[in-house]
Amino acid sequence: MKDILLDEYFKLGVSVTVVLYGFESGKLQVYIQKIRTNPYANAWSLPGKLILPEESLVEASEGIVMEVIGNKDIYLEQLNAFGKIYRHPLGRVIDVAFYGLINMPEDIKAQRTDKENMWIPIKEVPQLAYDHNDVLKLASQRLKRRLINRPIGFKLLPQEFTLTELQQLYEEILDRPLDKRNFRKKLTKLDILTAEGHEDTSNPGRKPRLFKFNQEKYHEYMEHGF
């Protein structure tokens, strides 16, 4: 075996990428941004950065979220490491990915949204730089599994919401239609919702009732699952 100096093991970079999900107008959204430098200039990517020597993975991921929405107090979970040898054209870079859930617009304190930084429906995401399409695919699979076992979807909803909005969210993440009657029957069985005493006045037609999640049940299911 060829002898390798210890210094050779330290000649690589570590980056952090964050998949940010939001839910708006009945669509699951993902935040993407345009790269300004070569070799991927003008290509789209997920937000990310190379970490500094004194920076932890969590600090780096929270810094990315803070830069995007002006707030780091969101649901953020480490996803996986991506280490294909040639995933970065400039050298060996190991990427540690996270995914975050954003309550739009309540969690957004300040953000850049222009031609180079935007939210886009997940089904319309273009080809991304690096291996970011693989990162997004795995993050969406993880989100789907979490949604089935825990009430994580509420992190994407405002404090008050309609049952239609809740079902639309589940259908978007699971990527399949759900039977309205069975969906609401399961919600009743879980006893996770509390009906508010007023209606959604933003709808000019019929006024659907608004709901909030039961905090006690929510924390119980988040810890132990359904």
Coordinates of C-alpha atoms in Angstrom, one line a residue:
M1 CA 0.0 0.0 0.0
K2 CA 1.3 3.4 -0.9
D3 CA 2.4 5.5 2.1
I4 CA 0.3 8.6 2.6
L5 CA 1.4 11.4 4.8
L6 CA -1.0 12.5 7.5
D7 CA -1.3 15.9 5.9
E8 CA -3.0 14.3 2.9
Y9 CA -6.0 13.4 5.0
F10 CA -6.7 17.0 5.8
K11 CA -6.8 18.2 2.2
L12 CA -10.6 18.3 1.9
G13 CA -13.4 20.7 2.6
V14 CA -16.6 20.3 4.6
S15 CA -19.8 22.1 3.5
V16 CA -23.3 22.4 4.8
T17 CA -26.4 22.5 2.6
V18 CA -29.9 23.3 3.9
V19 CA -33.2 22.2 2.2
L20 CA -35.7 24.8 3.3
Y21 CA -39.4 23.9 2.9
G22 CA -42.3 26.2 3.0
F23 CA -46.0 25.8 2.3
E24 CA -48.0 28.5 0.5
S25 CA -51.1 28.7 -1.7
G26 CA -51.6 24.9 -1.4
K27 CA -48.1 24.1 -2.7
L28 CA -45.0 22.7 -1.0
Q29 CA -42.2 25.1 -1.8
V30 CA -38.4 24.9 -1.7
Y31 CA -35.9 27.8 -1.5
I32 CA -33.2 27.9 -4.2
Q33 CA -30.6 30.4 -5.2
K34 CA -28.5 31.2 -8.2
I35 CA -24.7 30.7 -8.1
R36 CA -22.7 33.7 -9.1
T37 CA -19.2 32.2 -9.4
N38 CA -17.6 29.6 -11.7
P39 CA -17.7 26.7 -12.4
Y40 CA -21.5 26.8 -11.8
A41 CA -22.1 30.4 -12.5
N42 CA -25.9 31.0 -13.2
A43 CA -26.8 27.5 -12.1
W44 CA -29.4 27.0 -9.4
S45 CA -28.6 25.4 -6.1
L46 CA -29.8 24.8 -2.5
P47 CA -28.4 27.3 0.0
G48 CA -25.1 26.2 1.5
K49 CA -21.6 27.1 2.4
L50 CA -18.2 25.8 3.3
I51 CA -17.8 25.7 7.1
L52 CA -15.1 27.7 8.9
P53 CA -12.5 25.9 11.0
E54 CA -14.0 27.1 14.2
E55 CA -17.6 26.6 13.1
S56 CA -19.8 23.7 14.0
L57 CA -22.2 22.0 11.6
V58 CA -25.2 23.3 13.6
E59 CA -23.8 26.9 13.7
A60 CA -23.2 26.7 9.9
S61 CA -26.8 25.5 9.2
E62 CA -28.4 28.1 11.4
G63 CA -26.3 30.8 9.8
I64 CA -27.6 29.7 6.4
V65 CA -31.2 29.8 7.6
M66 CA -30.6 33.2 9.2
E67 CA -29.2 34.6 6.0
V68 CA -32.2 33.3 4.0
I69 CA -35.1 34.3 6.3
G70 CA -33.6 36.5 9.0
N71 CA -34.6 34.0 11.7
K72 CA -33.0 30.8 12.8
D73 CA -35.7 29.6 15.3
I74 CA -37.2 27.0 13.0
Y75 CA -37.5 23.2 12.9
L76 CA -34.0 22.1 11.6
E77 CA -32.9 18.5 11.4
Q78 CA -29.6 16.9 10.2
L79 CA -30.3 14.8 7.1
N80 CA -27.2 12.9 5.9
A81 CA -23.7 13.3 4.6
F82 CA -22.9 13.3 0.9
G83 CA -19.4 12.3 -0.1
K84 CA -19.1 11.3 -3.7
I85 CA -15.5 11.9 -4.7
Y86 CA -16.2 14.2 -7.6
R87 CA -19.3 15.9 -6.3
H88 CA -17.5 19.3 -6.3
P89 CA -15.6 20.3 -9.4
L90 CA -12.9 22.2 -7.4
G91 CA -11.8 19.5 -5.0
R92 CA -12.9 17.0 -2.4
V93 CA -15.8 18.3 -0.4
I94 CA -17.9 16.4 2.1
D95 CA -21.3 17.9 2.4
V96 CA -23.6 17.5 5.5
A97 CA -27.2 18.3 4.6
F98 CA -30.0 19.6 6.9
Y99 CA -33.6 20.3 6.2
G100 CA -35.7 22.9 7.7
L101 CA -39.5 23.7 7.9
I102 CA -40.6 27.2 7.6
N103 CA -44.0 28.6 8.6
M104 CA -44.7 31.1 5.8
P105 CA -44.9 34.0 6.4
E106 CA -44.6 34.0 10.2
D107 CA -41.1 32.6 10.4
I108 CA -39.7 35.0 7.7
K109 CA -38.4 38.1 9.3
A110 CA -36.3 39.3 6.3
Q111 CA -35.4 37.5 3.1
R112 CA -34.0 38.0 -0.3
T113 CA -36.5 37.1 -3.1
D114 CA -35.6 38.2 -6.5
K115 CA -34.5 36.7 -9.8
E116 CA -31.5 35.0 -8.1
N117 CA -33.2 33.9 -4.8
M118 CA -36.7 32.4 -4.8
W119 CA -39.2 30.0 -3.4
I120 CA -40.4 27.5 -6.0
P121 CA -43.0 24.7 -6.0
I122 CA -41.1 21.4 -5.3
K123 CA -42.5 19.9 -8.5
E124 CA -41.0 22.7 -10.5
V125 CA -37.4 22.5 -9.2
P126 CA -34.9 22.6 -12.1
Q127 CA -31.7 20.8 -12.5
L128 CA -29.5 21.9 -9.6
A129 CA -25.7 22.2 -9.2
Y130 CA -23.5 19.7 -7.5
D131 CA -25.6 16.8 -6.2
H132 CA -28.3 19.0 -4.8
N133 CA -31.1 17.2 -6.7
D134 CA -30.0 14.0 -4.8
V135 CA -30.0 16.0 -1.5
L136 CA -33.5 17.3 -2.2
K137 CA -34.8 13.9 -3.1
L138 CA -33.5 12.3 0.2
A139 CA -34.8 15.3 2.2
S140 CA -38.3 14.9 0.7
Q141 CA -38.2 11.1 1.4
R142 CA -37.2 11.9 5.0
L143 CA -40.0 14.5 5.4
K144 CA -42.5 12.0 4.0
R145 CA -41.5 9.4 6.6
R146 CA -41.6 12.0 9.4
L147 CA -45.0 13.1 8.4
I148 CA -46.4 9.6 8.5
N149 CA -45.1 9.0 12.0
R150 CA -45.2 12.4 13.6
P151 CA -47.2 15.7 13.4
I152 CA -44.2 17.5 11.9
G153 CA -46.4 19.1 9.2
F154 CA -47.7 21.6 11.7
K155 CA -44.3 23.3 11.5
L156 CA -45.3 24.4 8.0
L157 CA -48.7 25.8 8.9
P158 CA -49.8 29.1 10.5
Q159 CA -51.1 28.9 14.1
E160 CA -54.7 28.8 12.7
F161 CA -55.6 26.8 9.6
T162 CA -58.4 25.1 7.8
L163 CA -58.8 21.4 7.4
T164 CA -58.6 21.9 3.7
E165 CA -55.1 23.5 4.1
L166 CA -54.0 20.7 6.3
Q167 CA -55.1 18.0 3.8
Q168 CA -53.4 19.9 1.0
L169 CA -50.2 19.9 2.9
Y170 CA -50.3 16.2 3.5
E171 CA -51.2 15.6 -0.1
E172 CA -48.2 17.7 -1.3
I173 CA -45.7 16.0 1.0
L174 CA -47.0 12.5 0.4
D175 CA -47.4 13.2 -3.3
R176 CA -50.8 11.5 -3.6
P177 CA -54.5 12.4 -3.1
L178 CA -56.2 11.6 0.2
D179 CA -59.8 10.7 0.8
K180 CA -61.4 13.6 2.6
R181 CA -63.6 11.6 4.8
N182 CA -60.9 9.1 5.9
F183 CA -58.4 11.9 6.5
R184 CA -60.7 13.8 8.8
K185 CA -61.8 10.6 10.6
K186 CA -58.1 9.9 11.4
L187 CA -57.7 13.5 12.7
T188 CA -60.6 13.0 15.0
K189 CA -59.2 9.8 16.3
L190 CA -55.8 11.4 17.0
D191 CA -57.5 14.2 18.9
I192 CA -54.8 16.6 17.8
L193 CA -56.9 19.5 16.7
T194 CA -58.8 22.2 18.6
A195 CA -61.6 24.0 16.8
E196 CA -61.5 27.8 17.1
G197 CA -64.6 29.8 17.7
H198 CA -64.3 31.8 14.5
E199 CA -64.1 31.3 10.7
D200 CA -61.7 32.0 7.9
T201 CA -62.8 35.5 6.7
S202 CA -60.3 35.6 3.9
N203 CA -62.6 33.3 1.8
P204 CA -65.3 35.4 0.1
G205 CA -67.6 32.4 -0.2
R206 CA -68.3 29.8 2.4
K207 CA -66.4 30.5 5.6
P208 CA -64.5 27.3 6.7
R209 CA -63.8 26.9 10.4
L210 CA -60.3 27.5 11.7
F211 CA -58.3 25.0 13.8
K212 CA -55.2 25.0 16.0
F213 CA -53.2 22.0 17.1
N214 CA -53.6 20.6 20.6
Q215 CA -50.3 21.5 22.2
E216 CA -50.3 18.6 24.7
K217 CA -51.1 16.0 22.1
Y218 CA -48.7 17.6 19.6
H219 CA -45.7 17.2 22.0
E220 CA -46.8 13.7 22.9
Y221 CA -46.9 12.6 19.3
M222 CA -43.7 14.4 18.4
E223 CA -41.9 12.5 21.1
H224 CA -43.5 9.1 20.8
G225 CA -45.0 9.1 17.3
F226 CA -48.6 8.3 16.3

